[in-house]
Tab-separated table of C-alpha atoms in Angstrom:
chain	number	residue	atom	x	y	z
A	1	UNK	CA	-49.194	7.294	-6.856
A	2	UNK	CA	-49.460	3.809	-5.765
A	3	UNK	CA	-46.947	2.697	-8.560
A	4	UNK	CA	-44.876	5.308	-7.601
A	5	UNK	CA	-44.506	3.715	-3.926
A	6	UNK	CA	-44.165	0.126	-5.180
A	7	UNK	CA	-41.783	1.938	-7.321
A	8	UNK	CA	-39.602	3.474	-4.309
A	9	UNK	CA	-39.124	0.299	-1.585
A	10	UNK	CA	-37.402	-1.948	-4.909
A	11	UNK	CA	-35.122	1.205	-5.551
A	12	UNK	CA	-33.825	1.833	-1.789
A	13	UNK	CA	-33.086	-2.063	-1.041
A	14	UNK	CA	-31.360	-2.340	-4.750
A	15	UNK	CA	-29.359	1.212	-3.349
A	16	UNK	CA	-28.776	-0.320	0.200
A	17	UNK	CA	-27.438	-3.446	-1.784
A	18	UNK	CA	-24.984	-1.645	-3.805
A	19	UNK	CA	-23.948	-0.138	-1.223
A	20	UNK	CA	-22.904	-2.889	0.743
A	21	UNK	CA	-21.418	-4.690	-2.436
A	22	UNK	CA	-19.017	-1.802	-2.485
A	23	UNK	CA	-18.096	-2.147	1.183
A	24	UNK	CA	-17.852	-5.563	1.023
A	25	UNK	CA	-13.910	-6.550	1.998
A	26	UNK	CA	-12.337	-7.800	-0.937
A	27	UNK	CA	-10.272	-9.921	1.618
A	28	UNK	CA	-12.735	-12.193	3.604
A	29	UNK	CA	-9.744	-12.556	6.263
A	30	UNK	CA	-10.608	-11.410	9.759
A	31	UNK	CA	-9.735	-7.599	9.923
A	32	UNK	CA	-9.527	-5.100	12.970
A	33	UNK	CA	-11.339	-2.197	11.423
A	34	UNK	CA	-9.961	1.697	11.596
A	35	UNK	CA	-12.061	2.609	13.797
A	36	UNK	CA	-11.295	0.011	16.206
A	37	UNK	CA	-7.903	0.665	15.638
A	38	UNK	CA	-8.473	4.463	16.968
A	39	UNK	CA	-10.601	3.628	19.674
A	40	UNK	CA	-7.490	1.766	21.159
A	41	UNK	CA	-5.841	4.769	21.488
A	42	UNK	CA	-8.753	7.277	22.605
A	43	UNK	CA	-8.081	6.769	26.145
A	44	UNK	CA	-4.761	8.582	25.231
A	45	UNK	CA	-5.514	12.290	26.827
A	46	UNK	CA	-3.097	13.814	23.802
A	47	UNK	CA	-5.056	11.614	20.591
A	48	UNK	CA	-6.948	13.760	19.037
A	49	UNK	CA	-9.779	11.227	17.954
A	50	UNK	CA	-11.389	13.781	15.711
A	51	UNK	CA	-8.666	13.760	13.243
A	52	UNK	CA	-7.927	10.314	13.257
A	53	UNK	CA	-11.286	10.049	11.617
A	54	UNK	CA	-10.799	12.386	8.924
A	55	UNK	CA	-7.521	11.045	8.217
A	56	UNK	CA	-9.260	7.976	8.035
A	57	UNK	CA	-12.212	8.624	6.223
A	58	UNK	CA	-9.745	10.367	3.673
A	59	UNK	CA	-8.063	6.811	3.321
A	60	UNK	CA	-11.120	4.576	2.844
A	61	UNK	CA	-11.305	6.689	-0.566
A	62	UNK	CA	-8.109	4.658	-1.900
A	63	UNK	CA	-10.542	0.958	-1.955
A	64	UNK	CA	-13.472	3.195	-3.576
A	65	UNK	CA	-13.605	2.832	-7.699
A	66	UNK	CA	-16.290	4.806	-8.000
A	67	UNK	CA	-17.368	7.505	-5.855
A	68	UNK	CA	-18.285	5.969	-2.465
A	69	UNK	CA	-21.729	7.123	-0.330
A	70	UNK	CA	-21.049	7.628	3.374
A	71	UNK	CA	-22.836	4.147	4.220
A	72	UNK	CA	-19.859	2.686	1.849
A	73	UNK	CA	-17.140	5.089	4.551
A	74	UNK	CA	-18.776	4.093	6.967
A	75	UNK	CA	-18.957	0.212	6.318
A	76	UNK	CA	-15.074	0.269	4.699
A	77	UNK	CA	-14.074	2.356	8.334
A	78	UNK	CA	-16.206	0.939	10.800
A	79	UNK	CA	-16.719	4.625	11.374
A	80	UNK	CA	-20.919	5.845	12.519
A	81	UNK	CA	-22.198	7.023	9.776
A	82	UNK	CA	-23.007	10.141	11.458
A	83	UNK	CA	-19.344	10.642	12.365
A	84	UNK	CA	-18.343	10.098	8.253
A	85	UNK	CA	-20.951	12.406	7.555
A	86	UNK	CA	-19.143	15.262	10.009
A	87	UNK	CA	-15.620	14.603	8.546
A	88	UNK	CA	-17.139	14.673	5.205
A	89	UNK	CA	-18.581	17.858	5.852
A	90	UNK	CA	-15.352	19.069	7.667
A	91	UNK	CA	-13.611	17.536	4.535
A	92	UNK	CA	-15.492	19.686	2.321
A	93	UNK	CA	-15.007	22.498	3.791
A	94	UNK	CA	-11.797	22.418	3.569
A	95	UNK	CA	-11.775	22.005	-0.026
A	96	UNK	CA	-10.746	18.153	-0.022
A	97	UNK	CA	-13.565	16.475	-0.213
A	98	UNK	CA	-16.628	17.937	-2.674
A	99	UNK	CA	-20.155	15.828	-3.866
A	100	UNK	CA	-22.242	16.799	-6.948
A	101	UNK	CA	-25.581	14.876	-5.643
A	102	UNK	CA	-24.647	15.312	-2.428
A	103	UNK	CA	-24.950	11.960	-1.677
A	104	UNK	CA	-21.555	10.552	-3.648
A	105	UNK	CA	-18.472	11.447	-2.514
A	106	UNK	CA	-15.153	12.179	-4.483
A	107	UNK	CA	-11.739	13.801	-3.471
A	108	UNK	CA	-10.393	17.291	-4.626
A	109	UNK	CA	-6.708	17.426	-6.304
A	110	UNK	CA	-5.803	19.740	-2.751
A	111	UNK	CA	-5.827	16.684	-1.424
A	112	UNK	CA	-2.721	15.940	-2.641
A	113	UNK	CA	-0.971	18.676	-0.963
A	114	UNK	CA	-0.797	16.337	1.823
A	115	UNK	CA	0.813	13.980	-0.003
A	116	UNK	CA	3.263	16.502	-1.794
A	117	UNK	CA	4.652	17.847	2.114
A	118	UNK	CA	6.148	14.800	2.517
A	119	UNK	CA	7.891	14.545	-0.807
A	120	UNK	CA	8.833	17.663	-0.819
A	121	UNK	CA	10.417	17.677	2.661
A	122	UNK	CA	12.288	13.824	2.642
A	123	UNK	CA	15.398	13.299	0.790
A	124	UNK	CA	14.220	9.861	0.331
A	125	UNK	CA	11.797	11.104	-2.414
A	126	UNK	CA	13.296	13.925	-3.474
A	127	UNK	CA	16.400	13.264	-3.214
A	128	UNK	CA	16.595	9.554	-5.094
A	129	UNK	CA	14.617	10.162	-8.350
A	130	UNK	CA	17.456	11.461	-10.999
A	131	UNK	CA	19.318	8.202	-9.827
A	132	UNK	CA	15.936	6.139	-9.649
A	133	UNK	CA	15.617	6.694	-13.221
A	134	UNK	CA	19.461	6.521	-14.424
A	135	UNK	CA	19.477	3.030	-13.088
A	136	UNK	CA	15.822	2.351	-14.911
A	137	UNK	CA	17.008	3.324	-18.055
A	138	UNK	CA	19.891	1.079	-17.429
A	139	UNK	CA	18.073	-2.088	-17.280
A	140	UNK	CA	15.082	-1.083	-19.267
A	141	UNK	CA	13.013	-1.421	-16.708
A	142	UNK	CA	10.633	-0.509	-14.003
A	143	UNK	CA	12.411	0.737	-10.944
A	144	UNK	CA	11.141	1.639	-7.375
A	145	UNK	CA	11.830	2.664	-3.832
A	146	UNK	CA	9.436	1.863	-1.207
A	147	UNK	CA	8.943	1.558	2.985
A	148	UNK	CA	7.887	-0.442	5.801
A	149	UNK	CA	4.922	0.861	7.441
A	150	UNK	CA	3.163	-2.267	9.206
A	151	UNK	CA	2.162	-4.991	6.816
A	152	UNK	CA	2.617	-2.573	3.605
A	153	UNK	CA	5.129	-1.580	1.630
A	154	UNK	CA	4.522	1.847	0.693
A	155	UNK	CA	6.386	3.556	-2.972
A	156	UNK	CA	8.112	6.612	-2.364
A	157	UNK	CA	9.624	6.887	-6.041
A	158	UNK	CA	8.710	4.854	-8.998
A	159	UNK	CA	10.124	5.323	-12.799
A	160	UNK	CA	8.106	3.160	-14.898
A	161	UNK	CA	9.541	1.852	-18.106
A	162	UNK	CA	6.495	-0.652	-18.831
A	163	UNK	CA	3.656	-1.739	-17.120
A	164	UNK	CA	3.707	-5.195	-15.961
A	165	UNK	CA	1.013	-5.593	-13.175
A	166	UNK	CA	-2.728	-5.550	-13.447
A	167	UNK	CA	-2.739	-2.755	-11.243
A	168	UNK	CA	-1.495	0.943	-11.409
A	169	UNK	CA	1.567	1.633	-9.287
A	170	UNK	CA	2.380	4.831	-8.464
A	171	UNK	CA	3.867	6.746	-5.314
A	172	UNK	CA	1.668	6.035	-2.793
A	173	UNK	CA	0.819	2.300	-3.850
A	174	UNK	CA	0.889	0.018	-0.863
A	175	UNK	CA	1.781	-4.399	-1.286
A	176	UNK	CA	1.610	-6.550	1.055
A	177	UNK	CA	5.514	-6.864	2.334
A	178	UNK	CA	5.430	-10.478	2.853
A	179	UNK	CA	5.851	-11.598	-1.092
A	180	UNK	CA	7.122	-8.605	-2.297
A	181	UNK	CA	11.234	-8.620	-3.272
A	182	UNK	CA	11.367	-4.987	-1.328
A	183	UNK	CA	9.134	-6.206	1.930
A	184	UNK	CA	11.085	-8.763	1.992
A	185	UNK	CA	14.518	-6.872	2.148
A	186	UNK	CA	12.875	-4.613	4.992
A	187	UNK	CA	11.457	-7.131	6.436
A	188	UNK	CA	14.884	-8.994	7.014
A	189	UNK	CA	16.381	-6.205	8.608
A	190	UNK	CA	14.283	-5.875	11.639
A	191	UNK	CA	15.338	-7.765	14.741
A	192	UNK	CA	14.201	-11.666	15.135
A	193	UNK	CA	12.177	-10.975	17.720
A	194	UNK	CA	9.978	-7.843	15.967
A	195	UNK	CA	10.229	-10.078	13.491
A	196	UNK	CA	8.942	-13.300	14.996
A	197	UNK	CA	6.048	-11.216	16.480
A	198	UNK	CA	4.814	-9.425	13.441
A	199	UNK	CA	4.676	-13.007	11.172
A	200	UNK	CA	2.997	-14.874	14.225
A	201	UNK	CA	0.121	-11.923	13.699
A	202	UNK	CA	0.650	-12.250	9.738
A	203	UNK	CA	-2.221	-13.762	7.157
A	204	UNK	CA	-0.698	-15.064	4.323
A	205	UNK	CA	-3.121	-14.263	1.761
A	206	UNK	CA	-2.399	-17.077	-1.456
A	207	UNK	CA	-2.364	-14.059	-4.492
A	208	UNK	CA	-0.888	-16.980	-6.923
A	209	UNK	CA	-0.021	-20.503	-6.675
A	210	UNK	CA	3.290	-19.577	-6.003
A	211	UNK	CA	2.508	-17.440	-2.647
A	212	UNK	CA	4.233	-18.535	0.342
A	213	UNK	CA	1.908	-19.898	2.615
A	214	UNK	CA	4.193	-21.228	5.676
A	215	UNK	CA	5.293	-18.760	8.307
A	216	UNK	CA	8.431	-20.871	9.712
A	217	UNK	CA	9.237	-20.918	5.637
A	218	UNK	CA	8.811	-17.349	5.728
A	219	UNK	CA	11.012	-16.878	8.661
A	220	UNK	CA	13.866	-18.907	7.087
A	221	UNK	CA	13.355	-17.033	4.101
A	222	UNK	CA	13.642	-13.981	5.146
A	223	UNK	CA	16.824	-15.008	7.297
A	224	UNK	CA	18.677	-16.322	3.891
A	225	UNK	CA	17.572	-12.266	2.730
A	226	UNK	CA	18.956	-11.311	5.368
A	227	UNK	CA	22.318	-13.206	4.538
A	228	UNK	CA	22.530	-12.573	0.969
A	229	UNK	CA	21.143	-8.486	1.024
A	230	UNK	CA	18.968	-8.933	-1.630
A	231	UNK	CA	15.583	-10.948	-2.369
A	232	UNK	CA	13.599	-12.367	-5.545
A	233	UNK	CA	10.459	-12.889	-5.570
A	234	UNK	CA	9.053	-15.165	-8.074
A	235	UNK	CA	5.480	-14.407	-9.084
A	236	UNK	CA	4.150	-14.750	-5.915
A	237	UNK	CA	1.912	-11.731	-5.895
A	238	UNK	CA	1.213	-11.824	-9.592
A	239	UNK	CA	1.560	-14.212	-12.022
A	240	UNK	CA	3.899	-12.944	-14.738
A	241	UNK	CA	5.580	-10.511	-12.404
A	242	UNK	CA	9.317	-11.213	-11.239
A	243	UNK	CA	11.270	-8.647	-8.990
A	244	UNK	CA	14.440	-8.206	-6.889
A	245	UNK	CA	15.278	-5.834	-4.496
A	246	UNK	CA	18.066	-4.676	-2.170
A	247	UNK	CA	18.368	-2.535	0.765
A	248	UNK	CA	18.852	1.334	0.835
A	249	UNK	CA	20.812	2.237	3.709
A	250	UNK	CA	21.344	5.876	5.360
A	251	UNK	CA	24.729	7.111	5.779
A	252	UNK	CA	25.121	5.429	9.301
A	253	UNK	CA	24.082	1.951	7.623
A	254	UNK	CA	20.750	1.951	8.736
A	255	UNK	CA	17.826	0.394	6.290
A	256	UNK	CA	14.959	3.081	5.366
A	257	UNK	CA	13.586	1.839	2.427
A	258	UNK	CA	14.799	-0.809	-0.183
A	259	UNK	CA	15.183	-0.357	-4.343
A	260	UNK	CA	14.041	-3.079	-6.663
A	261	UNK	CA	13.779	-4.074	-10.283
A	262	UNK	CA	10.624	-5.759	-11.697
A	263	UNK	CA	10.264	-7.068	-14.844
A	264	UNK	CA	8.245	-10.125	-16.825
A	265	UNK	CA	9.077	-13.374	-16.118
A	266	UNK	CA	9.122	-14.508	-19.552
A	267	UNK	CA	11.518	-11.807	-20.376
A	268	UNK	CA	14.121	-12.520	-18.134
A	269	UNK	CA	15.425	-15.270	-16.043
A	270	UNK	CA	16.241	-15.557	-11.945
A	271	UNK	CA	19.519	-16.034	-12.862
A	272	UNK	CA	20.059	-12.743	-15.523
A	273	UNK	CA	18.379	-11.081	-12.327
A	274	UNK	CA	21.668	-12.359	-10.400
A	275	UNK	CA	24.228	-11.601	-12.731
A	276	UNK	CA	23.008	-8.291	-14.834
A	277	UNK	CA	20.332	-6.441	-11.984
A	278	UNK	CA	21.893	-7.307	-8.724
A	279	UNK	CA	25.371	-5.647	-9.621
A	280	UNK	CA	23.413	-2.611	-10.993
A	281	UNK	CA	21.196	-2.510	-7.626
A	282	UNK	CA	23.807	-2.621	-5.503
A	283	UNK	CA	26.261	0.201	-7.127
A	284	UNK	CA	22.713	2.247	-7.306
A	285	UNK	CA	21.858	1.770	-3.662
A	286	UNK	CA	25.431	2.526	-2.297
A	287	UNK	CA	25.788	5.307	-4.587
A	288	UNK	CA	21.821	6.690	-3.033
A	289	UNK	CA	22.899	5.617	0.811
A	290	UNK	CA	25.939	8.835	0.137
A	291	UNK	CA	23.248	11.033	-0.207
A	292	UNK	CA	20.962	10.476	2.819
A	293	UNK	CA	21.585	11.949	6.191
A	294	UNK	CA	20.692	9.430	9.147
A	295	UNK	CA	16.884	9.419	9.800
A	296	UNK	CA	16.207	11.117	5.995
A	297	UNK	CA	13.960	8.031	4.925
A	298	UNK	CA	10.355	7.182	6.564
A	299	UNK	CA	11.123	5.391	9.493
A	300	UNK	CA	10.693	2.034	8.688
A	301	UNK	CA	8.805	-0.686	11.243
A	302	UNK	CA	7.021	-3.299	11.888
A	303	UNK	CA	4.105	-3.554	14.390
A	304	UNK	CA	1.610	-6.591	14.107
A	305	UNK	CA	-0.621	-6.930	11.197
A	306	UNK	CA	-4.078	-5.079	11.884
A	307	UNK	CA	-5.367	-5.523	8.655
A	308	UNK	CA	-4.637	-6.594	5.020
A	309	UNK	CA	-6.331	-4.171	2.260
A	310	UNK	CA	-3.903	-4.031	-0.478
A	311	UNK	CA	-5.291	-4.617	-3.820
């Protein structure tokens, strides 16, 4: 019995360390965690602060590999571990959420019935994938369409010819908007002074070499998008990975999202991006902007970065 004890107190700390390894921020950047975030707006007599947990305990699975413990929730949200462990409960219930030790936590596929309302009911997905794919096959390559929402883009549609980064994008995926070719088109089409206020808030996380790490270059940047309707981005998130994107305009001219191109960068040049993928882009883009009504995209915005948790 006595080995069994000695046994036991190696076994918990080597659980609690895990544990905290897999909460661990992969971005040592100062963060304002979710549940900061919602107690901001609890004074609010209309916020429902119950579901703003589940909603974000449901998110915190996204950074989670393997199947996370609610310690791991509750370190990645910020959350009390005895309000994870109520939304996990609530979660389960539901038939979202579902644990075979009961201590290890994984999402159901219903899940992603919350996912599928939205493409279901938005032109912007629905609506833009036969021509997402036309223009793919095209240039024999990857194609997307993404959105602004805070620091993140967010893909709406995606037809993949080949894989090029290190990670899986799929609808859903959120990059940082700063060095992306399609943050950068939404980013240039907010007003200066949004726009001013959002990069004075930014941290410009250095992904390669090539990341730009200046905000007034930024700023200047993103006024020469602004200017030309279209950005390239350079392997600045990845090394190897070379986009560009233009804007994707409603039928009143508004921006709501923005379509790009990605490809290798030793398979073809800045300047075959200028003369072969822009023209193709831009037909594609005016041709999509005919079929969405004003206000058919996710509203695209920018409010100042709370947090970076991307990759």
């Amino acid at each position: 019995m006595g080995t069994g004890r000695t046994r036991s107190k190696p076994d918990r700390r080597d659980r609690r360390e895990e544990e905290r390894r897999e909460a661990a921020p992969r971005n040592a950047a100062p963060h304002v965690t979710p549940a900061a975030r919602i107690q901001t707006l609890a004074g609010d007599p209309s916020f429902m602060t119950s579901l703003a947990r589940g909603l974000t305990v449901i998110e915190a699975f996204s950074g989670n590999r393997h199947h996370p413990t609610t310690a791991v929730l509750s370190a990645q949200t910020g959350l009390p571990r005895a309000a994870v462990h109520r939304c996990l409960y609530t979660l389960r219930r539901l038939g979202f959420v579902d644990s075979d030790d009961e201590r290890h936590f994984y999402l159901r596929p219903s899940v992603l019935s919350l996912g599928y309302s939205y493409l279901y009911s938005t032109p912007l997905a629905s609506a833009t994938q036969p021509v997402l794919e036309r223009v793919s096959r095209h240039l024999h390559e990857s194609c997307s369409i993404a959105t602004l929402e805070g620091d993140s883009i967010v893909y709406v549609a995606r037809s993949v010819v080949t894989r090029i980064m290190s990670v899986d994008l799929r609808v859903g995926s959120r990059l940082p908007a700063f060095c992306t070719s399609m943050g950068r088109v939404l980013l240039a089409s907010v007003s200066p002074e949004k726009l001013r206020a959002y990069v004075a808030h930014l941290t410009l996380t250095r992904y390669t070499d090539r990341t730009i790490a200046s905000k007034e270059k930024l700023l200047r940047l993103l006024h020469l998008v602004e200017r030309a309707g279209y950005a390239i981005v350079d392997q600045e998130l990845e090394i190897g990975l070379r986009s560009i994107a233009v804007p994707l305009r409603d039928s009143s001219g508004t921006v709501v999202a923005a379509l790009n191109a990605s490809t290798h960068a030793q398979r073809v040049s800045t300047q075959e991006m200028q003369t072969r993928f822009l023209p193709a882009l831009r037909a594609t883009a005016q041709e999509l902007s005919l079929l969405l009504a004003p206000g058919a995209g996710a509203r695209s915005f920018v409010q100042p970065p709370a947090h970076q948790n991307h990759r």
